[in-house]
mmCIF file of C-alpha atoms in Angstrom:
data_model
loop_
_atom_site.group_PDB
_atom_site.id
_atom_site.type_symbol
_atom_site.label_atom_id
_atom_site.label_comp_id
_atom_site.label_asym_id
_atom_site.label_seq_id
_atom_site.Cartn_x
_atom_site.Cartn_y
_atom_site.Cartn_z
ATOM 1 C CA MET A 1 -13.545 -36.964 7.847
ATOM 2 C CA THR A 2 -12.300 -35.834 11.258
ATOM 3 C CA ASN A 3 -9.527 -33.440 10.868
ATOM 4 C CA ASP A 4 -6.270 -34.415 12.404
ATOM 5 C CA LEU A 5 -4.368 -31.060 12.662
ATOM 6 C CA ASN A 6 -1.479 -32.587 14.804
ATOM 7 C CA ALA A 7 -0.737 -34.977 12.068
ATOM 8 C CA VAL A 8 -0.512 -32.308 9.776
ATOM 9 C CA HIS A 9 1.517 -29.935 11.793
ATOM 10 C CA ARG A 10 3.993 -32.832 12.672
ATOM 11 C CA ALA A 11 4.394 -33.674 8.775
ATOM 12 C CA MET A 12 5.215 -29.882 8.305
ATOM 13 C CA ARG A 13 7.868 -29.595 10.741
ATOM 14 C CA ALA A 14 9.322 -32.898 9.277
ATOM 15 C CA ALA A 15 9.305 -31.954 5.623
ATOM 16 C CA THR A 16 12.573 -31.190 3.781
ATOM 17 C CA PRO A 17 12.699 -27.584 2.744
ATOM 18 C CA TYR A 18 12.283 -28.340 -0.884
ATOM 19 C CA SER A 19 9.382 -30.601 -0.611
ATOM 20 C CA LEU A 20 7.440 -28.756 1.897
ATOM 21 C CA ALA A 21 4.577 -27.810 -0.397
ATOM 22 C CA GLU A 22 4.053 -31.676 -1.532
ATOM 23 C CA THR A 23 4.297 -32.567 2.264
ATOM 24 C CA LEU A 24 1.783 -30.187 3.361
ATOM 25 C CA ARG A 25 -0.543 -31.014 0.405
ATOM 26 C CA ASP A 26 -0.415 -34.885 0.917
ATOM 27 C CA ALA A 27 -1.151 -34.212 4.557
ATOM 28 C CA LEU A 28 -4.125 -32.192 4.202
ATOM 29 C CA ILE A 29 -5.381 -34.802 1.823
ATOM 30 C CA ALA A 30 -4.575 -37.661 4.214
ATOM 31 C CA HIS A 31 -5.969 -35.837 7.564
ATOM 32 C CA THR A 32 -8.486 -33.723 6.486
ATOM 33 C CA ALA A 33 -11.503 -33.415 3.859
ATOM 34 C CA ALA A 34 -9.389 -31.837 1.382
ATOM 35 C CA GLN A 35 -9.367 -33.157 -2.021
ATOM 36 C CA GLY A 36 -6.921 -30.854 -3.662
ATOM 37 C CA VAL A 37 -4.306 -28.273 -2.110
ATOM 38 C CA ASP A 38 -1.945 -25.630 -3.529
ATOM 39 C CA LEU A 39 0.271 -23.110 -2.162
ATOM 40 C CA LEU A 40 0.128 -19.579 -3.917
ATOM 41 C CA LEU A 41 2.882 -17.188 -3.184
ATOM 42 C CA ALA A 42 2.552 -13.446 -4.118
ATOM 43 C CA ASP A 43 5.098 -12.131 -6.772
ATOM 44 C CA TYR A 44 7.451 -9.467 -5.864
ATOM 45 C CA ALA A 45 5.279 -6.509 -7.518
ATOM 46 C CA LEU A 46 2.057 -7.927 -5.671
ATOM 47 C CA VAL A 47 0.231 -8.185 -8.792
ATOM 48 C CA ALA A 48 -0.480 -11.870 -9.008
ATOM 49 C CA LEU A 49 -0.373 -15.227 -6.927
ATOM 50 C CA ARG A 50 2.003 -17.859 -8.306
ATOM 51 C CA PRO A 51 1.429 -21.503 -7.722
ATOM 52 C CA VAL A 52 4.162 -23.496 -6.139
ATOM 53 C CA LEU A 53 2.520 -27.041 -7.209
ATOM 54 C CA ASP A 54 0.444 -26.911 -10.025
ATOM 55 C CA PRO A 55 0.322 -24.332 -12.683
ATOM 56 C CA PRO A 56 -3.379 -22.573 -13.096
ATOM 57 C CA PRO A 57 -4.673 -22.390 -16.611
ATOM 58 C CA ALA A 58 -4.544 -18.737 -16.112
ATOM 59 C CA GLU A 59 -2.426 -16.185 -14.131
ATOM 60 C CA ILE A 60 -3.986 -15.631 -10.700
ATOM 61 C CA ARG A 61 -4.287 -11.656 -10.594
ATOM 62 C CA ILE A 62 -4.665 -10.390 -6.972
ATOM 63 C CA ASP A 63 -7.195 -7.699 -7.925
ATOM 64 C CA ALA A 64 -9.384 -9.996 -10.061
ATOM 65 C CA SER A 65 -9.791 -13.497 -7.838
ATOM 66 C CA THR A 66 -11.256 -14.960 -4.876
ATOM 67 C CA ALA A 67 -7.573 -15.948 -3.775
ATOM 68 C CA GLY A 68 -6.326 -12.450 -4.125
ATOM 69 C CA ARG A 69 -9.223 -11.101 -2.305
ATOM 70 C CA ALA A 70 -8.135 -13.511 0.616
ATOM 71 C CA PHE A 71 -4.621 -12.139 0.492
ATOM 72 C CA THR A 72 -5.596 -8.515 0.197
ATOM 73 C CA SER A 73 -8.506 -8.717 2.952
ATOM 74 C CA ARG A 74 -6.425 -11.302 5.289
ATOM 75 C CA GLN A 75 -9.650 -13.227 5.462
ATOM 76 C CA ALA A 76 -10.492 -16.709 4.381
ATOM 77 C CA GLN A 77 -12.547 -16.780 1.326
ATOM 78 C CA TRP A 78 -14.683 -19.609 -0.053
ATOM 79 C CA GLU A 79 -15.157 -19.787 -3.788
ATOM 80 C CA GLU A 80 -18.313 -21.699 -4.647
ATOM 81 C CA ALA A 81 -17.821 -22.427 -8.080
ATOM 82 C CA GLU A 82 -14.577 -24.032 -7.602
ATOM 83 C CA GLY A 83 -15.330 -25.760 -4.182
ATOM 84 C CA THR A 84 -12.404 -23.974 -2.883
ATOM 85 C CA LEU A 85 -11.440 -22.262 0.363
ATOM 86 C CA HIS A 86 -8.851 -19.635 -0.071
ATOM 87 C CA VAL A 87 -6.873 -18.723 3.523
ATOM 88 C CA PRO A 88 -4.486 -16.044 3.878
ATOM 89 C CA VAL A 89 -0.719 -17.194 4.607
ATOM 90 C CA ALA A 90 0.358 -14.590 6.776
ATOM 91 C CA ALA A 91 2.021 -14.006 10.435
ATOM 92 C CA TYR A 92 3.065 -10.929 12.330
ATOM 93 C CA GLY A 93 1.577 -8.547 9.928
ATOM 94 C CA GLU A 94 3.598 -9.847 6.742
ATOM 95 C CA ARG A 95 1.607 -11.472 3.873
ATOM 96 C CA TYR A 96 3.439 -14.267 1.964
ATOM 97 C CA GLY A 97 0.575 -15.719 -0.002
ATOM 98 C CA VAL A 98 -2.655 -18.159 -0.123
ATOM 99 C CA LEU A 99 -3.302 -21.564 0.875
ATOM 100 C CA SER A 100 -5.875 -23.121 -1.370
ATOM 101 C CA VAL A 101 -7.924 -26.048 -0.115
ATOM 102 C CA ARG A 102 -10.476 -27.940 -2.518
ATOM 103 C CA LEU A 103 -13.305 -29.296 -0.452
ATOM 104 C CA PRO A 104 -16.417 -31.527 -0.905
ATOM 105 C CA ALA A 105 -18.509 -29.070 0.676
ATOM 106 C CA PRO A 106 -18.614 -25.408 2.271
ATOM 107 C CA PRO A 107 -16.499 -25.548 5.585
ATOM 108 C CA THR A 108 -17.805 -24.896 8.751
ATOM 109 C CA VAL A 109 -16.511 -22.117 10.898
ATOM 110 C CA ASP A 110 -14.424 -24.410 13.048
ATOM 111 C CA GLU A 111 -12.901 -26.283 9.832
ATOM 112 C CA VAL A 112 -12.045 -22.765 8.553
ATOM 113 C CA ARG A 113 -10.230 -21.971 11.922
ATOM 114 C CA GLU A 114 -8.281 -25.226 11.570
ATOM 115 C CA PHE A 115 -7.184 -24.374 8.069
ATOM 116 C CA GLN A 116 -6.314 -20.762 9.371
ATOM 117 C CA ASP A 117 -4.121 -22.235 12.078
ATOM 118 C CA VAL A 118 -2.483 -24.615 9.482
ATOM 119 C CA ALA A 119 -1.473 -21.497 7.352
ATOM 120 C CA CYS A 120 -0.597 -19.371 10.207
ATOM 121 C CA ALA A 121 2.024 -22.542 11.282
ATOM 122 C CA LEU A 122 3.270 -22.712 7.400
ATOM 123 C CA VAL A 123 4.534 -19.050 7.609
ATOM 124 C CA GLN A 124 7.125 -20.172 10.340
ATOM 125 C CA VAL A 125 8.365 -23.205 8.212
ATOM 126 C CA LEU A 126 8.311 -21.421 5.033
ATOM 127 C CA ARG A 127 10.747 -18.814 6.319
ATOM 128 C CA GLY A 128 12.993 -21.341 7.445
ATOM 129 C CA ALA A 129 12.777 -23.313 4.105
ATOM 130 C CA ASP A 130 13.087 -20.421 1.953
ATOM 131 C CA ARG A 131 16.848 -19.847 3.614
ATOM 132 C CA LEU A 132 17.743 -23.424 2.336
ATOM 133 C CA THR A 133 16.362 -23.481 -1.275
ATOM 134 C CA ASP A 134 15.533 -21.256 -4.179
ATOM 135 C CA ARG A 135 12.237 -22.991 -4.971
ATOM 136 C CA TYR A 136 9.880 -20.518 -3.315
ATOM 137 C CA GLN A 137 11.884 -17.358 -4.487
ATOM 138 C CA ARG A 138 11.597 -18.816 -8.177
ATOM 139 C CA ALA A 139 7.720 -19.270 -7.643
ATOM 140 C CA ARG A 140 7.434 -15.905 -6.796
ATOM 141 C CA ARG A 141 8.897 -14.236 -10.112
ATOM 142 C CA LEU A 142 6.566 -13.294 -12.998
ATOM 143 C CA THR A 143 10.010 -12.697 -15.027
ATOM 144 C CA ARG A 144 13.544 -12.533 -14.172
ATOM 145 C CA LEU A 145 15.021 -9.959 -11.665
ATOM 146 C CA THR A 146 17.769 -7.787 -12.824
ATOM 147 C CA LEU A 147 20.865 -8.209 -10.752
ATOM 148 C CA ALA A 148 20.561 -4.914 -9.057
ATOM 149 C CA ALA A 149 17.024 -5.773 -8.233
ATOM 150 C CA GLU A 150 18.373 -9.196 -6.679
ATOM 151 C CA ALA A 151 20.891 -7.505 -4.469
ATOM 152 C CA GLN A 152 17.973 -4.850 -3.310
ATOM 153 C CA TRP A 153 15.573 -7.517 -2.514
ATOM 154 C CA GLU A 154 18.240 -9.309 -0.382
ATOM 155 C CA LEU A 155 18.623 -6.251 1.730
ATOM 156 C CA LEU A 156 14.891 -6.021 2.806
ATOM 157 C CA PRO A 157 13.826 -6.935 6.193
ATOM 158 C CA GLY A 158 10.407 -8.139 4.936
ATOM 159 C CA SER A 159 7.282 -6.443 3.638
ATOM 160 C CA GLY A 160 5.467 -5.549 6.831
ATOM 161 C CA HIS A 161 5.196 -6.297 10.627
ATOM 162 C CA GLN A 162 2.525 -5.873 13.319
ATOM 163 C CA SER A 163 3.018 -5.487 16.965
ATOM 164 C CA GLY A 164 0.499 -4.580 19.729
ATOM 165 C CA SER A 165 1.069 -0.847 19.186
ATOM 166 C CA TYR A 166 1.848 -0.281 15.522
ATOM 167 C CA ARG A 167 2.226 -1.538 12.090
ATOM 168 C CA VAL A 168 4.925 -1.087 9.312
ATOM 169 C CA ALA A 169 5.068 -2.118 5.810
ATOM 170 C CA GLY A 170 7.060 -1.422 2.662
ATOM 171 C CA GLN A 171 7.293 -1.925 -1.118
ATOM 172 C CA LEU A 172 9.731 -1.368 -3.795
ATOM 173 C CA GLU A 173 8.903 -0.495 -7.460
ATOM 174 C CA PRO A 174 9.589 -1.390 -10.245
ATOM 175 C CA ALA A 175 9.887 -4.750 -8.141
ATOM 176 C CA TYR A 176 11.854 -6.502 -11.006
ATOM 177 C CA ALA A 177 14.194 -3.692 -11.861
ATOM 178 C CA VAL A 178 14.863 -1.561 -8.798
ATOM 179 C CA TYR A 179 17.923 0.483 -8.544
ATOM 180 C CA GLY A 180 18.810 2.303 -5.389
ATOM 181 C CA ASP A 181 15.792 2.904 -3.407
ATOM 182 C CA ASN A 182 15.406 0.594 -0.375
ATOM 183 C CA PHE A 183 14.220 0.365 3.304
ATOM 184 C CA ASP A 184 15.030 -1.483 6.256
ATOM 185 C CA TRP A 185 13.702 -1.740 10.033
ATOM 186 C CA SER A 186 14.333 -3.313 13.214
ATOM 187 C CA CYS A 187 11.153 -4.128 15.394
ATOM 188 C CA ALA A 188 10.740 -4.275 19.155
ATOM 189 C CA PRO A 189 7.360 -4.251 21.122
ATOM 190 C CA ASP A 190 6.915 -0.706 21.597
ATOM 191 C CA SER A 191 9.244 0.891 19.160
ATOM 192 C CA VAL A 192 10.474 0.559 15.496
ATOM 193 C CA ASP A 193 13.740 2.033 13.997
ATOM 194 C CA LEU A 194 13.443 2.756 10.105
ATOM 195 C CA SER A 195 15.694 3.811 7.344
ATOM 196 C CA ILE A 196 14.528 4.718 3.768
ATOM 197 C CA THR A 197 17.381 5.422 1.145
ATOM 198 C CA ASN A 198 17.842 6.707 -2.324
ATOM 199 C CA GLY A 199 20.939 5.662 -3.754
ATOM 200 C CA MET A 200 22.126 7.899 -6.726
ATOM 201 C CA GLY A 201 22.636 6.399 -10.184
ATOM 202 C CA GLU A 202 21.256 3.344 -11.980
ATOM 203 C CA GLY A 203 21.690 -0.620 -11.991
ATOM 204 C CA MET A 204 24.593 -2.000 -10.197
ATOM 205 C CA ARG A 205 26.147 1.158 -9.403
ATOM 206 C CA ALA A 206 23.046 2.329 -7.461
ATOM 207 C CA ALA A 207 22.560 -1.140 -5.762
ATOM 208 C CA LEU A 208 26.058 -1.483 -4.610
ATOM 209 C CA LEU A 209 26.095 2.251 -2.920
ATOM 210 C CA THR A 210 22.755 1.384 -1.267
ATOM 211 C CA THR A 211 23.941 -1.833 0.198
ATOM 212 C CA LEU A 212 26.846 -0.015 1.638
ATOM 213 C CA ALA A 213 24.529 2.592 2.949
ATOM 214 C CA VAL A 214 22.019 0.243 4.407
ATOM 215 C CA THR A 215 24.772 -2.119 5.789
ATOM 216 C CA ALA A 216 26.602 0.781 7.423
ATOM 217 C CA VAL A 217 23.265 2.104 9.201
ATOM 218 C CA ARG A 218 22.381 -1.511 10.283
ATOM 219 C CA ASN A 219 26.150 -1.874 11.768
ATOM 220 C CA ALA A 220 25.921 1.275 13.596
ATOM 221 C CA ARG A 221 22.377 0.613 14.744
ATOM 222 C CA ARG A 222 23.196 -2.884 16.156
ATOM 223 C CA SER A 223 26.274 -1.603 18.048
ATOM 224 C CA GLY A 224 23.792 0.791 19.895
ATOM 225 C CA ALA A 225 24.367 3.881 18.126
ATOM 226 C CA ASN A 226 21.611 6.466 18.265
ATOM 227 C CA LEU A 227 20.118 8.287 15.043
ATOM 228 C CA GLU A 228 22.698 10.989 14.835
ATOM 229 C CA GLU A 229 25.556 8.281 15.145
ATOM 230 C CA GLN A 230 24.149 5.998 12.772
ATOM 231 C CA ALA A 231 24.039 8.946 10.123
ATOM 232 C CA GLY A 232 27.703 9.862 11.084
ATOM 233 C CA LEU A 233 29.394 6.446 10.874
ATOM 234 C CA ALA A 234 27.271 5.619 7.623
ATOM 235 C CA ASP A 235 28.337 9.149 6.020
ATOM 236 C CA GLU A 236 32.075 8.118 6.946
ATOM 237 C CA ALA A 237 31.767 4.669 5.549
ATOM 238 C CA ILE A 238 30.296 5.940 2.173
ATOM 239 C CA TYR A 239 32.910 8.598 2.091
ATOM 240 C CA ALA A 240 35.778 6.219 2.386
ATOM 241 C CA GLN A 241 34.598 4.171 -0.430
ATOM 242 C CA TYR A 242 33.622 6.802 -2.825
ATOM 243 C CA GLY A 243 35.537 9.735 -1.790
ATOM 244 C CA GLY A 244 32.570 12.064 -2.143
ATOM 245 C CA ARG A 245 31.777 11.078 -5.717
ATOM 246 C CA GLU A 246 28.452 9.386 -4.718
ATOM 247 C CA HIS A 247 25.932 10.061 -1.962
ATOM 248 C CA VAL A 248 22.829 8.351 -0.557
ATOM 249 C CA SER A 249 19.823 10.350 0.401
ATOM 250 C CA THR A 250 18.462 8.961 3.552
ATOM 251 C CA LEU A 251 15.660 9.132 6.226
ATOM 252 C CA LEU A 252 16.343 7.655 9.642
ATOM 253 C CA LEU A 253 13.389 7.421 12.296
ATOM 254 C CA ARG A 254 13.066 5.970 15.511
ATOM 255 C CA PHE A 255 9.366 5.756 16.807
ATOM 256 C CA ASP A 256 8.493 5.142 20.349
ATOM 257 C CA ALA A 257 4.816 3.922 20.530
ATOM 258 C CA VAL A 258 4.536 4.449 24.253
ATOM 259 C CA THR A 259 5.174 8.399 24.039
ATOM 260 C CA GLY A 260 4.504 8.882 20.427
ATOM 261 C CA VAL A 261 7.597 10.512 19.762
ATOM 262 C CA LEU A 262 9.263 10.251 16.451
ATOM 263 C CA SER A 263 13.078 10.910 16.324
ATOM 264 C CA VAL A 264 14.247 11.738 12.667
ATOM 265 C CA VAL A 265 17.521 12.575 11.222
ATOM 266 C CA GLU A 266 16.690 13.712 7.544
ATOM 267 C CA ALA A 267 19.692 13.461 4.993
ATOM 268 C CA GLY A 268 18.257 13.795 1.758
ATOM 269 C CA SER A 269 15.078 13.470 -0.614
ATOM 270 C CA PRO A 270 12.689 10.801 1.045
ATOM 271 C CA ARG A 271 9.307 12.956 1.814
ATOM 272 C CA MET A 272 7.277 12.051 4.988
ATOM 273 C CA MET A 273 3.628 12.741 5.207
ATOM 274 C CA ARG A 274 1.323 12.527 8.336
ATOM 275 C CA LEU A 275 -2.491 11.307 7.739
ATOM 276 C CA ARG A 276 -4.523 12.269 10.513
ATOM 277 C CA GLY A 277 -8.140 11.522 10.192
ATOM 278 C CA THR A 278 -8.851 12.768 6.523
ATOM 279 C CA ASP A 279 -6.157 15.376 6.647
ATOM 280 C CA VAL A 280 -2.712 14.932 4.951
ATOM 281 C CA GLU A 281 0.003 16.782 5.701
ATOM 282 C CA THR A 282 3.736 17.211 4.634
ATOM 283 C CA ILE A 283 5.937 17.053 7.646
ATOM 284 C CA GLU A 284 8.774 19.827 7.284
ATOM 285 C CA LEU A 285 12.170 18.767 8.293
ATOM 286 C CA ASP A 286 15.467 20.915 8.461
ATOM 287 C CA GLN A 287 17.431 19.555 5.396
ATOM 288 C CA GLN A 288 20.956 18.030 5.870
ATOM 289 C CA LEU A 289 23.417 16.711 3.611
ATOM 290 C CA PRO A 290 23.054 13.066 2.120
ATOM 291 C CA LEU A 291 25.334 10.556 3.378
ATOM 292 C CA GLY A 292 28.876 10.292 1.870
ATOM 293 C CA MET A 293 29.339 13.955 0.525
ATOM 294 C CA PHE A 294 32.012 14.923 3.141
ATOM 295 C CA GLY A 295 32.415 11.836 5.698
ATOM 296 C CA SER A 296 32.834 14.496 8.443
ATOM 297 C CA THR A 297 29.129 15.808 8.596
ATOM 298 C CA THR A 298 27.593 16.250 11.906
ATOM 299 C CA TYR A 299 23.918 15.231 11.786
ATOM 300 C CA ALA A 300 21.156 16.797 13.962
ATOM 301 C CA GLU A 301 18.177 14.786 15.276
ATOM 302 C CA GLN A 302 14.495 16.176 15.013
ATOM 303 C CA SER A 303 11.353 15.251 16.705
ATOM 304 C CA VAL A 304 7.741 14.911 15.910
ATOM 305 C CA THR A 305 4.808 13.862 18.258
ATOM 306 C CA LEU A 306 2.127 11.633 16.781
ATOM 307 C CA GLN A 307 -1.292 10.808 18.022
ATOM 308 C CA PRO A 308 -2.838 7.425 18.225
ATOM 309 C CA GLY A 309 -4.322 6.918 14.974
ATOM 310 C CA ASP A 310 -1.865 8.637 13.038
ATOM 311 C CA ARG A 311 -0.457 7.080 9.864
ATOM 312 C CA LEU A 312 3.169 8.185 8.328
ATOM 313 C CA VAL A 313 3.867 7.781 4.773
ATOM 314 C CA ILE A 314 7.304 7.795 3.507
ATOM 315 C CA VAL A 315 7.969 7.987 -0.162
ATOM 316 C CA SER A 316 11.177 8.620 -2.278
ATOM 317 C CA ASP A 317 11.436 10.717 -5.446
ATOM 318 C CA GLY A 318 10.241 7.948 -7.611
ATOM 319 C CA ILE A 319 6.877 8.215 -5.953
ATOM 320 C CA TYR A 320 6.448 11.942 -5.512
ATOM 321 C CA GLY A 321 8.419 13.079 -8.677
ATOM 322 C CA ALA A 322 6.583 10.536 -11.034
ATOM 323 C CA ARG A 323 5.267 12.394 -14.091
ATOM 324 C CA SER A 324 2.014 12.031 -16.170
ATOM 325 C CA THR A 325 2.142 11.951 -19.880
ATOM 326 C CA ALA A 326 1.208 15.700 -19.436
ATOM 327 C CA GLY A 327 4.348 16.258 -17.617
ATOM 328 C CA VAL A 328 2.501 16.939 -14.286
ATOM 329 C CA GLU A 329 4.273 15.391 -11.227
ATOM 330 C CA PHE A 330 2.349 12.993 -8.911
ATOM 331 C CA SER A 331 3.109 15.135 -5.897
ATOM 332 C CA GLN A 332 1.325 18.223 -7.257
ATOM 333 C CA VAL A 333 -1.959 16.709 -8.057
ATOM 334 C CA ALA A 334 -2.618 13.276 -6.792
ATOM 335 C CA LEU A 335 -0.003 12.350 -3.889
ATOM 336 C CA GLY A 336 -2.173 13.610 -1.139
ATOM 337 C CA ALA A 337 -5.328 12.047 -2.559
ATOM 338 C CA ALA A 338 -3.664 8.796 -2.735
ATOM 339 C CA VAL A 339 -2.577 9.021 0.788
ATOM 340 C CA ARG A 340 -5.915 9.885 2.119
ATOM 341 C CA SER A 341 -7.755 7.041 0.121
ATOM 342 C CA THR A 342 -5.752 4.438 2.168
ATOM 343 C CA ARG A 343 -6.980 5.549 5.474
ATOM 344 C CA LEU A 344 -9.374 2.768 6.110
ATOM 345 C CA GLN A 345 -6.675 0.115 4.539
ATOM 346 C CA PRO A 346 -4.085 -1.860 6.835
ATOM 347 C CA ALA A 347 -0.327 -0.494 6.351
ATOM 348 C CA ASP A 348 0.635 -3.566 3.669
ATOM 349 C CA GLU A 349 -2.474 -2.884 1.495
ATOM 350 C CA ALA A 350 -1.956 0.986 1.801
ATOM 351 C CA VAL A 351 1.360 0.700 0.329
ATOM 352 C CA ARG A 352 0.305 -1.309 -2.505
ATOM 353 C CA SER A 353 -2.563 0.860 -3.013
ATOM 354 C CA MET A 354 -0.212 3.826 -3.431
ATOM 355 C CA VAL A 355 2.164 2.149 -5.678
ATOM 356 C CA ARG A 356 -0.701 1.242 -8.006
ATOM 357 C CA GLY A 357 -2.087 4.595 -7.872
ATOM 358 C CA MET A 358 1.368 6.063 -8.955
ATOM 359 C CA LEU A 359 1.668 3.389 -11.583
ATOM 360 C CA ASP A 360 -1.946 4.424 -13.121
ATOM 361 C CA PHE A 361 -0.780 8.030 -12.934
ATOM 362 C CA ARG A 362 2.276 7.720 -15.022
ATOM 363 C CA LYS A 363 0.910 5.170 -17.447
ATOM 364 C CA GLY A 364 2.525 5.429 -20.952
ATOM 365 C CA VAL A 365 5.518 7.282 -19.391
ATOM 366 C CA ASP A 366 8.881 5.372 -19.581
ATOM 367 C CA VAL A 367 10.242 4.658 -15.865
ATOM 368 C CA VAL A 368 13.066 6.917 -15.257
ATOM 369 C CA ASP A 369 13.458 6.302 -11.316
ATOM 370 C CA ASP A 370 12.725 3.407 -9.027
ATOM 371 C CA ALA A 371 10.613 4.152 -5.835
ATOM 372 C CA VAL A 372 9.816 3.171 -2.337
ATOM 373 C CA VAL A 373 6.799 3.519 -0.200
ATOM 374 C CA VAL A 374 7.000 2.988 3.636
ATOM 375 C CA CYS A 375 3.727 2.977 6.086
ATOM 376 C CA LEU A 376 3.966 3.385 9.555
ATOM 377 C CA ASP A 377 0.797 3.394 11.717
ATOM 378 C CA TRP A 378 0.362 4.036 15.359
ATOM 379 C CA THR A 379 -2.320 1.545 16.133
ATOM 380 C CA ALA A 380 -2.640 2.005 19.879
ATOM 381 C CA LEU A 381 -1.197 3.182 23.094
ATOM 382 C CA SER A 382 0.742 0.643 24.834
#
């Protein structure tokens, strides 16, 4: 059969949000050699791929499946035993899942490229559909999110982005019960603004506090405020609401991918490390008060100069303060090695690896804090 990809693209664009998966499946079967199709979406914790259409006989684990290998590598994978081509559903540096297509014979190079084009176009349609129906959010869930986690995930800008000169990615843990840790970014062609927040407390108390902090920083940033002004305005907003009883540890950054200058306002506990080659170094900054303590704090911007190829890893205290069953902190024995081990991985897979490493380190210990990992790579000069 000759593939008619134009008909597939037209069908996707015309699909209603809640029937997108079925429309895509039917179009691929009608206009390509596909004999079966499923759309697999990554769950919130990035441990499993969840089917939108037909439930599998067993859970599809990302680290133990051919579909998972397509997701982590961002490369199409042919599964001979199942006669299935797994194509990553990703665009602009953000991974959503995998498009699995059952075929009567191994695909040619051109056929793989065609299915990759469909998967790339699917991302754009899926983004719009996700705003109008809960279907794809429900498909991603291994279990119910806590109310606090629901609030925190709604704040996120996404899980990753790639421009021509930098890559950025982030992940929350525990994904289904996160409290007050969060991250945010605003991307431009040659620069990116980042914020990493760690709200005090637990449950909805922490989630509401972090929601106010992230929203206040966004409001200031979108009004054209610089980092010092963003911190000051957020400090005032949090103090006005809580009167100094609550505060938010925050790290505000602006990276210029043309000059390599990283501007920073440090206002609390998130820790920043630089991976250069195989060397890991903690970047020491002048410590300033967390946001919301007094409402009138003046914050000072600091700067760090990076080199092309540098990787920044920012972690909250839920990562570096995680303890093993022996009571040893992750930062004391394993954090540097975990950062170093990611040097050959793209940013999104690096954060996933670091979270998995922390979870393995603290296995058997009750979770007492949530955590965030953000990775920023300077990939090239503009």
